[in-house]
Structures are given as C-alpha cells and as structure tokens.
XYZ file of C-alpha atoms in Angstrom:
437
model
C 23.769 1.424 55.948
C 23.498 4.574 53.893
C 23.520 2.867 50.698
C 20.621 0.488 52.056
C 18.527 3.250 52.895
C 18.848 5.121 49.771
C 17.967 2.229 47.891
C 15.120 1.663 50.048
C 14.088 5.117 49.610
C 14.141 4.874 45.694
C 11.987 1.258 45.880
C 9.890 3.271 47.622
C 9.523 6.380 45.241
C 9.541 3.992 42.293
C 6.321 2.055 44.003
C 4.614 5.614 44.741
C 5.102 6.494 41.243
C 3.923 3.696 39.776
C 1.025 4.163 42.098
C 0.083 7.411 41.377
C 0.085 6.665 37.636
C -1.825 3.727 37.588
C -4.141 5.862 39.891
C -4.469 8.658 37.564
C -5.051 6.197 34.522
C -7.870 4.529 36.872
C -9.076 7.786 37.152
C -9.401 8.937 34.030
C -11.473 5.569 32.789
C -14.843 5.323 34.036
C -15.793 2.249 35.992
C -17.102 0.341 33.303
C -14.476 1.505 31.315
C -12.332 -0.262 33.865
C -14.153 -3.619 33.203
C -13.390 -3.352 29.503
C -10.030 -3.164 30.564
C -9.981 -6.148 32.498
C -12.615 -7.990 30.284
C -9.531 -7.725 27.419
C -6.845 -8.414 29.640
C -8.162 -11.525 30.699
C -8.288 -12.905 26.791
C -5.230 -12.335 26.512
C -3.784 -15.592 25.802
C -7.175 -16.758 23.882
C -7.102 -13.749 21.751
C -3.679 -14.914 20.508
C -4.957 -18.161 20.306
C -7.584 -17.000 17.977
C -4.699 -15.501 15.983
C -2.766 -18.616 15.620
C -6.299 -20.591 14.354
C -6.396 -18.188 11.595
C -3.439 -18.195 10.468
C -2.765 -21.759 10.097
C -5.371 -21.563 7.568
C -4.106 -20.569 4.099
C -6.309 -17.448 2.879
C -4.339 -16.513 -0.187
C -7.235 -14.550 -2.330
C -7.178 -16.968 -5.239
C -7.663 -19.734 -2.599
C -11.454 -19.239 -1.940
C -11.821 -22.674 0.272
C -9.676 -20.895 2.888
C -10.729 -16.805 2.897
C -14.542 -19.131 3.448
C -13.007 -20.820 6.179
C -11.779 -17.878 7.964
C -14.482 -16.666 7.283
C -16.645 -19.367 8.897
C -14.260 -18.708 12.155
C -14.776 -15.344 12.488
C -18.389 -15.687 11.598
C -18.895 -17.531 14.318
C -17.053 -16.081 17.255
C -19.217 -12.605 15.909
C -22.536 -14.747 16.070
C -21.827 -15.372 19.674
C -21.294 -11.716 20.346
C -25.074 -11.382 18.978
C -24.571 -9.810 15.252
C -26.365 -11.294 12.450
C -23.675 -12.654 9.887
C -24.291 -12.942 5.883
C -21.508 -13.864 3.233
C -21.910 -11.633 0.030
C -20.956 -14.468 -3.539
C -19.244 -12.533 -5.825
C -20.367 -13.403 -9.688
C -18.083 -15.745 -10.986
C -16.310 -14.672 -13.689
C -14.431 -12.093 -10.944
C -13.151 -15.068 -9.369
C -13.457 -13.943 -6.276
C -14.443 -15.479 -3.155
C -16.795 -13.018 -1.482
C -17.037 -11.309 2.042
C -18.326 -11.581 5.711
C -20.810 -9.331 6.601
C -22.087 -8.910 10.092
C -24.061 -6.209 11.627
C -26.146 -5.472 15.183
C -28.702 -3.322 14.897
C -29.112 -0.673 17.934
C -30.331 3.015 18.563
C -27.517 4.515 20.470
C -24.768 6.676 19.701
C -22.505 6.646 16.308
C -23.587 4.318 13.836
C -19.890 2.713 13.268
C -18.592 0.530 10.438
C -15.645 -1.884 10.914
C -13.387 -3.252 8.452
C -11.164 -6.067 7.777
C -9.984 -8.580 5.515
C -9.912 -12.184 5.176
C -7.109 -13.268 2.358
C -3.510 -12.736 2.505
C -0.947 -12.412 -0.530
C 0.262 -15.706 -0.053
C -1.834 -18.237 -2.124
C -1.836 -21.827 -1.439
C 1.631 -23.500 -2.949
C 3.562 -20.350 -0.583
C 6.015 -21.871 0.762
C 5.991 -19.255 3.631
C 5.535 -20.811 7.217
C 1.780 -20.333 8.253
C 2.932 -20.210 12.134
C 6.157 -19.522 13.869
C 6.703 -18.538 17.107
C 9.560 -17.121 19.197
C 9.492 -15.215 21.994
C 7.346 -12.033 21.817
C 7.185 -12.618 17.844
C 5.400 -14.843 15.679
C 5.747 -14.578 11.774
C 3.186 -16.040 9.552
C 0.910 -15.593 6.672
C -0.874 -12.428 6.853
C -0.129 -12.457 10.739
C 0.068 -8.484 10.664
C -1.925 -7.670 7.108
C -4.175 -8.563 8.657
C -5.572 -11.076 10.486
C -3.711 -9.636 13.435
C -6.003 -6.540 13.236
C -9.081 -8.750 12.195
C -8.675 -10.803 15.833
C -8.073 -6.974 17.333
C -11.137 -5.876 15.916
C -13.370 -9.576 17.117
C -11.811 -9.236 20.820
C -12.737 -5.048 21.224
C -16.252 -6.331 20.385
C -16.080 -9.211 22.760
C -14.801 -7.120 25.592
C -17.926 -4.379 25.336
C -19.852 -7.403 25.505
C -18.676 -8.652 28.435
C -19.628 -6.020 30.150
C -22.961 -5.442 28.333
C -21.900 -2.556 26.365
C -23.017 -3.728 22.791
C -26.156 -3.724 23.792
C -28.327 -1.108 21.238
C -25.382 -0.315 19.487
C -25.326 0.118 15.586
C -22.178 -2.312 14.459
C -21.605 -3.215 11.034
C -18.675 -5.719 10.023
C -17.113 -6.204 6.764
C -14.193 -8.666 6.664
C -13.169 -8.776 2.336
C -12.399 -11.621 0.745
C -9.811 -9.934 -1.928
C -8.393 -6.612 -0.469
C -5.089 -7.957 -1.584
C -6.323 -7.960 -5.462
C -9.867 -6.735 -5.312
C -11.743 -8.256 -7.937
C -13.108 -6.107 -11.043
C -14.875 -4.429 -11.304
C -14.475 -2.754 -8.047
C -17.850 -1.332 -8.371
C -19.678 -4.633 -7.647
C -16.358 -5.893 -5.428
C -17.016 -2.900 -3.365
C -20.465 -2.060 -3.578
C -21.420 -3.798 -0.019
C -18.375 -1.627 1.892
C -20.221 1.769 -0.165
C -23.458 0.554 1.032
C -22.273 -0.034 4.836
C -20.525 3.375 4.885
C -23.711 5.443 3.592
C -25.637 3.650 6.509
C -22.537 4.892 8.930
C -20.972 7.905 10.589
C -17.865 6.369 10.830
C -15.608 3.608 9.620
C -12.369 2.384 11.139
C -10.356 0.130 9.448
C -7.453 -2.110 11.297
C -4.455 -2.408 8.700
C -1.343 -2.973 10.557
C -0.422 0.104 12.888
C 2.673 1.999 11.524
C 4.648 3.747 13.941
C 6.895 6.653 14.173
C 10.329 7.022 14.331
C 10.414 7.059 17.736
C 8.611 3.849 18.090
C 5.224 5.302 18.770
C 2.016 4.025 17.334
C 0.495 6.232 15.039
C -3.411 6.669 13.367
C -4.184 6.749 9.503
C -6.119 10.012 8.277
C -5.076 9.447 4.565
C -4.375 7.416 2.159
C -3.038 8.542 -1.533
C -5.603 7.235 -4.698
C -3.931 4.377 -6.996
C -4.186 4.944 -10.273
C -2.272 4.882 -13.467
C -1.875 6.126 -17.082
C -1.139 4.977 -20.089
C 0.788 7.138 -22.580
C 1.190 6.063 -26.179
C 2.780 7.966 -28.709
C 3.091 8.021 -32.336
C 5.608 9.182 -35.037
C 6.618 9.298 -38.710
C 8.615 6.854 -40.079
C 11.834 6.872 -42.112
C 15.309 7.073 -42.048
C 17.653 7.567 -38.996
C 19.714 10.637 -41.130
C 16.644 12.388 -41.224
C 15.970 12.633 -37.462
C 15.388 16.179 -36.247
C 14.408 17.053 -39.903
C 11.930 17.137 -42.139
C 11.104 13.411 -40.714
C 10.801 15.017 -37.266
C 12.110 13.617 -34.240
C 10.608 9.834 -33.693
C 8.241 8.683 -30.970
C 11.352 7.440 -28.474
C 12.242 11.055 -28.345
C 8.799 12.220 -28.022
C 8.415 10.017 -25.095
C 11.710 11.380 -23.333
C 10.384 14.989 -23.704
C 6.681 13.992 -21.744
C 8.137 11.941 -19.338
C 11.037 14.445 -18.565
C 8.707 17.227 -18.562
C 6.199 15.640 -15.924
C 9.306 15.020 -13.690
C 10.315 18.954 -14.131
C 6.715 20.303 -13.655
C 4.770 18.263 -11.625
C 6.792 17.182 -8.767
C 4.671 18.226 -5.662
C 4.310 16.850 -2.117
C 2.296 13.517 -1.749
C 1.827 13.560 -5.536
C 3.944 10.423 -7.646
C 3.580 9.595 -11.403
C 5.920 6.492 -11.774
C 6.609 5.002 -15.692
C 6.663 1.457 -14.753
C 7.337 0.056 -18.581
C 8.906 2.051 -21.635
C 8.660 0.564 -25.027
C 9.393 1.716 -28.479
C 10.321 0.836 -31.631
C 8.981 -0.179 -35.326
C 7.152 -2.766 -33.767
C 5.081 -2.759 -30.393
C 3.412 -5.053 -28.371
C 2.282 -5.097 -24.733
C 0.767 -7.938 -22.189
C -1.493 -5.712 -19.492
C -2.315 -9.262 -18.016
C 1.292 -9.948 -17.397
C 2.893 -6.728 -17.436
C 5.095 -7.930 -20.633
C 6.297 -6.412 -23.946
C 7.985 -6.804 -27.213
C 9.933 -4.405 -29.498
C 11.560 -4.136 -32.779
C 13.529 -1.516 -34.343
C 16.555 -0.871 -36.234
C 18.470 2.240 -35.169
C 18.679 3.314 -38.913
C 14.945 3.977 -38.472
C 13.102 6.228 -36.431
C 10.582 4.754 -34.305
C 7.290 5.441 -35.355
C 5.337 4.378 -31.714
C 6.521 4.183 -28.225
C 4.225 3.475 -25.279
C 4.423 3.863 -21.680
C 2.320 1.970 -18.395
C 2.958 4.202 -14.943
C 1.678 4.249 -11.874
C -0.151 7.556 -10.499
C -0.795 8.412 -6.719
C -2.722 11.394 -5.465
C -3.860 12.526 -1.578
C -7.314 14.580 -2.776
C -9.381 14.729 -5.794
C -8.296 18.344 -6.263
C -4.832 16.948 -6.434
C -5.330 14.109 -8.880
C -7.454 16.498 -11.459
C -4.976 18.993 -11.543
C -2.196 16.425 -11.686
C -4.093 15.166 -14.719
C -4.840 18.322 -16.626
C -1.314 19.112 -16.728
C -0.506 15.857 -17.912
C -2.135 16.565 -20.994
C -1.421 19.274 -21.276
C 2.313 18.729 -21.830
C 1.414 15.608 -23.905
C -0.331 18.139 -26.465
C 2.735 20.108 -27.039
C 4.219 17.266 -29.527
C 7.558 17.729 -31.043
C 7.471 18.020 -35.141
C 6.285 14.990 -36.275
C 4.968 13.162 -33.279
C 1.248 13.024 -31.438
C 0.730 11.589 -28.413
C -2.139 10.561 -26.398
C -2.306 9.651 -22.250
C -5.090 7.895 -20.646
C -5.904 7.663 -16.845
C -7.365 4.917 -14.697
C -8.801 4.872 -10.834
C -8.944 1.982 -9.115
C -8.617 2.970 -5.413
C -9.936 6.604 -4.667
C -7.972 9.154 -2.171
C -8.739 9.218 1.380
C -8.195 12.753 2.071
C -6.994 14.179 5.507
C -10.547 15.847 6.014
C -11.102 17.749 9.322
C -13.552 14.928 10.288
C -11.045 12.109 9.803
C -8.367 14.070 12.215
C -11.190 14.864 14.696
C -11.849 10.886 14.678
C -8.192 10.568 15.667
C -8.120 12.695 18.462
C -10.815 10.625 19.899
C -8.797 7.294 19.891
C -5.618 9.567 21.017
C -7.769 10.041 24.059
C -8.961 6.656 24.355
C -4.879 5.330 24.175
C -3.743 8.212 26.512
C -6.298 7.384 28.992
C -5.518 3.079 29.061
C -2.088 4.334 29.622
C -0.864 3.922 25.936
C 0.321 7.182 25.401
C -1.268 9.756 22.636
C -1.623 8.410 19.069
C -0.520 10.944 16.317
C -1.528 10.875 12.516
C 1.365 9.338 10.229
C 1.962 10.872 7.350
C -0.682 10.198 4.602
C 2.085 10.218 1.916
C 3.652 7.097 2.911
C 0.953 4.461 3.624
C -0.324 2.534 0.688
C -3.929 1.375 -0.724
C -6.533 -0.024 1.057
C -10.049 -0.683 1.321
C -11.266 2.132 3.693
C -10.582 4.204 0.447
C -13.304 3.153 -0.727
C -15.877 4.540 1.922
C -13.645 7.650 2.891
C -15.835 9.808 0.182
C -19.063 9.028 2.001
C -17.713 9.033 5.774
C -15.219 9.973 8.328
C -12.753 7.811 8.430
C -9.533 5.943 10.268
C -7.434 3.522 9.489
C -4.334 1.814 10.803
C -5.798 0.387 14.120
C -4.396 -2.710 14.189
C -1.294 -4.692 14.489
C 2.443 -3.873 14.884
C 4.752 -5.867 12.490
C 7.400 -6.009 9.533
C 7.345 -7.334 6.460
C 4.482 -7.299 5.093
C 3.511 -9.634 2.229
C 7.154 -10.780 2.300
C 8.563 -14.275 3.618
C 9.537 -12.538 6.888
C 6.432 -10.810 8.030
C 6.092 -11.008 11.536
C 3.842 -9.331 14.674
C 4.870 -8.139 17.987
C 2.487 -10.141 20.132
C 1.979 -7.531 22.787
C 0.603 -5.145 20.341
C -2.439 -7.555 20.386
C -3.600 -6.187 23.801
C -2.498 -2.703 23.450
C -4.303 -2.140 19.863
C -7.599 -4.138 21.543
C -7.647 -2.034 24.629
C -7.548 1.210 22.505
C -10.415 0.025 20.129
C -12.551 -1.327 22.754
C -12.692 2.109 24.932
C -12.796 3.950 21.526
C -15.821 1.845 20.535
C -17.366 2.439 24.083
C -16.936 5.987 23.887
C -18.730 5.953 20.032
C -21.426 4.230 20.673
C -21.967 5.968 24.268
C-alpha cells in the first residue's frame, strides 16, 4: 500500500510539474504568440511533406532544370503567403542557374532579409538516395544543407500568416541557385543578396544548426573569410654541388623557409593559412581549373622555381590584413639567390562577431527559451565554414545557422533529425514576430 501511494504521489508531482512549466512557457508567450505556436504545430506533418517534395528533386548547382524547379515550389507556396516572387538569370557564360527572389512590402518594425539556397552538392548522375526514411531520420540530398532550413524558413512565414501577422511587414527572400559553387564573378552572383541587405536591418540565414557538445542548438555570429594565396618563387640555376654557395640555395629551399616561417609566426586563434599544392623543380606547370600539376627536375640541379596554391581563412578584416602584411613580409626576406612573390585572393568576406550580430542572438535565445527550447548560445565562429550571409554581414547585422539539425553534410550519409523541423520553425516564427512587431 505504501509503495502505491508513493508512486501515486510522484505521478502526481510529475503532472504538477509538467503543469507549472507548460504554464510558465504559456506565460511568457503572448496570446498570439500562442497561435503561432499552434499554427506550426499543426503543419507538422505537411511541413515535412514539403521537405520530402524538395528533395526528391535533384538540385545539384550544375543541374539548372532542377535548382528552377525548386525553385518554382517554393515560389509558389511564398506567392500564397502574399510576397511578390522574381527569379534573377544569371549571364550565361557563369553557368549558373539564377535565384528566387521574393519580397512583401510593409511599414512595421525591422526590415528583415531571409536567406536560403536552392542547389545541393550532389549534381544529377549522384548516385546518393534523394529520400530515405527511418524512424526520426531521413537522409537525402541536401536534406540538412539546406533545404531542411529552406522549408524552416517557408513554414515560420506561413505560421505568422496564419494568424495575420505578416501583414505590413518588410520581408525579403533570397533562395541562391549556386551557394554550393557560387558562380564568378561573385560580384554579379551576389549583387542581388548586397542589394537586399542595404535595403535591411537584418539578415538571418538558415544553414544547418550546429550544436554543442552537450547536444544543444547553437546560433552563428561569425563566419571566417575564404581566401587563398598563391606563392611562387624563383631561383638560380646550376649544379647540385654548388647549393648553399655561390649558386645560392634553390627555390625548393626557398619555399621550405616561407612556408615554415608562416607556421612559426603567424599561428593565431581563428586565423589558418593551409598550402594545399607544393611544386618545384626545373620544370613547372599547374592546372587552377583542376587543381593539377607537373614537375621536372634532376636532383643534380637546383630548382630554379617552385610554386605553392593554399588556402587562407580569417574572422575580421583587421585579421586578414595583418595576416597578409606579414606574409610578405617574410616572403621579402629571400635566401641568397632566390625571390619570391605571394598573391592573395577573396572570394567569401569575414562575418565578424560584431556587437550587433550577438545582440541579434540574444533575441532568438529569448524567442527559444520562451517556446520552451531552452537558450541558444553562439558557436564558435572558428569552426563553421563559408556561406552566403558573408556576403551581406559588411552591410548588416547578421545570424546564421537557424536551420536544420543533421550529419554529413555533402557526403553520401547526410541525414536530418526530423523533429528539429518544428523546433527550428517555432523559434524563427516567434523571432520573426517579435522583429517585425
């Protein structure tokens, strides 16, 4: 009899807790906030639907039939929330299929940009399932990068209009048609996400949502610049006996000494100069196309040219200039006999940690806390890769990593966790409320 009442006694607690919490979440949403809620909740199943449509339909960014198609889908579920939809052509020698633009036009509260993308890195021969479902996981092409966090981003926006909360807001929508290998130049590939973000106060993008090592979803503040260099050096010629002499010391060697050097001076947090290709000899050659080289050389001559293709990351502009000065700076200091030259290249700028980007966050940490989601804390700029909100970061406060949960990415075995469907569109669609309030 004891035991029974015990038990009974801890059913009951249990209840009363659960109670209390789902009365202090109720609480702390307003009542239309509530209806969002609900409004999401009850598209549940048709949101993932949604999903599964766009999937199944190869988007590879080469394959410009099917980034159009999903493009016509999404187009279309956006035209029936009331925005006005556009696709931007590309010029054709980029080879690039274009984007989906979409925009409301309203008077109240932040003027907010939204960003997506449309093609995957699987083209159309991948042999890489398009839909596969089991249990709480599907895997799929591009079901987490990102059409995953495109249907997150179509569903928030359906759920404020359900309840008549788009009304005189100021949306604007950008789904890309080659995020995964933006076409070049990026100044034209880009130029409609620049001109969206100088018409905004904010832009929030919806790459997958990393978590923490507890599990825990996290927010995006930064993301490091990807760049490059090229270093190419040159040397005299002549015989190997010579070497260190009045022949000097060969370009192979003068190589060793910049690349060694960089690694012993410049090593600093969130900072990574990577030499992807070496290649010296008597005779050089080098593919930039297909990342190929040849070389000849005898080792009873010194190499007269070397070259070198790396990869260069940076978290602020600050960073990357300095980074770059002393670059060449240690290329100058040549070893007897050798000159060398380095040459830098941009093609995605830093998103920088800025005050406004982490004040952004704290706003959707409130939104997440308050659906009951727990608080949403910034993972660590150093470790998340390129994207497109780099582009717009320069001209607007900025968040990314607000949409799905999966592994994998652009790997056979990318998957989602389906769940994190509804949890990532609850937390948008009260963080868009509150924006645009």
């Amino acid at each position: 009899m004891f035991i029974k009442k015990t038990l009974s006694l801890c059913i009951a607690l249990s209840l009363s807790n659960s109670l209390f919490a789902a009365t202090a979440q109720a609480q702390s949403l307003s009542p239309t906030e509530q209806q969002i809620v609900a409004a999401v909740q009850a598209r549940s199943e048709a949101a993932l639907q949604l999903l599964e449509r766009s999937v199944n339909i190869n988007s590879g960014t080469l394959n410009h039939a099917g980034v159009r198609e999903v493009g016509k889908l999404f187009s279309n579920e956006l035209e029936g929330l009331g925005f006005k939809t556009s696709w931007s052509e590309m010029p054709a020698a980029m080879n690039r299929a274009g984007h989906l633009l979409a925009e409301r036009e309203g008077k109240q509260g932040k003027r907010v940009l939204m960003i997506g993308h449309l093609d995957t890195v699987f083209e159309k021969d991948s042999p890489v399932q398009l839909w596969d479902r089991k249990g709480n996981r599907v895997r799929g092409q591009g079901v987490n990068d990102m059409k995953g966090g495109d249907v997150i981003m179509i569903e928030a926006l359906r759920a404020l209009h359900a309840v008549g909360a788009l009304d005189n807001t100021r949306i604007q929508v950008i789904f890309s048609g080659d995020e995964e290998s933006a076409g070049h130049p990026t100044a034209t590939s880009r130029a409609d996400l620049v001109n969206a973000a100088k018409r905004s106060d904010v832009a929030l993008a919806f790459e997958g949502t990393a978590l923490d090592s507890q599990g825990n979803a996290t927010g995006t503040v930064g993301r490091r610049a990807s760049g490059g260099f090229v270093l190419e050096v040159k040397a005299k010629q002549g015989h190997s006996a010579a070497v260190f002499g009045h022949n000097g010391y060969g370009a192979i060697y003068e190589t060793a000494r910049i690349l060694n050097s960089f690694r012993e001076q410049l090593i600093e947090p969130d900072l990574t100069f990577n030499p992807g290709n070496i290649i010296g000899g008597t005779e050089i050659s080098y593919d930039s196309q297909t990342g190929k080289g040849t070389a000849f050389g005898k080792t009873n001559v010194i190499a007269p040219s070397a070259e070198v293709h790396g990869d260069l990351r940076y978290l602020s502009t600050e960073q990357g200039q300095r980074a770059r000065e002393r670059m060449k700076d240690i290329v100058s200091k040549s070893l007897p006999g050798t000159s060398a030259t380095i040459r830098f290249s941009e093609n995605y700028p830093p998103m920088s940690p800025t005050p406004g980007n982490l004040a952004l966050l704290d706003v959707y940490s409130k939104a997440s806390h308050d659906a009951g989601l727990g608080e949403i804390k910034a993972f660590p700029p150093g470790e998340r890769g390129a994207g497109d909100i780099q582009f717009v970061a320069p001209y607007v406060d900025s968040l990314d990593g607000l949409g799905a949960t999966g592994r994998g990415a652009h790997s056979p075995d990318e998957d989602l966790d389906i769940s994190s469907i509804q949890k990532a569109t609850l937390r948008t669609a009260i963080y868009l409320y509150r924006l645009t309030r």
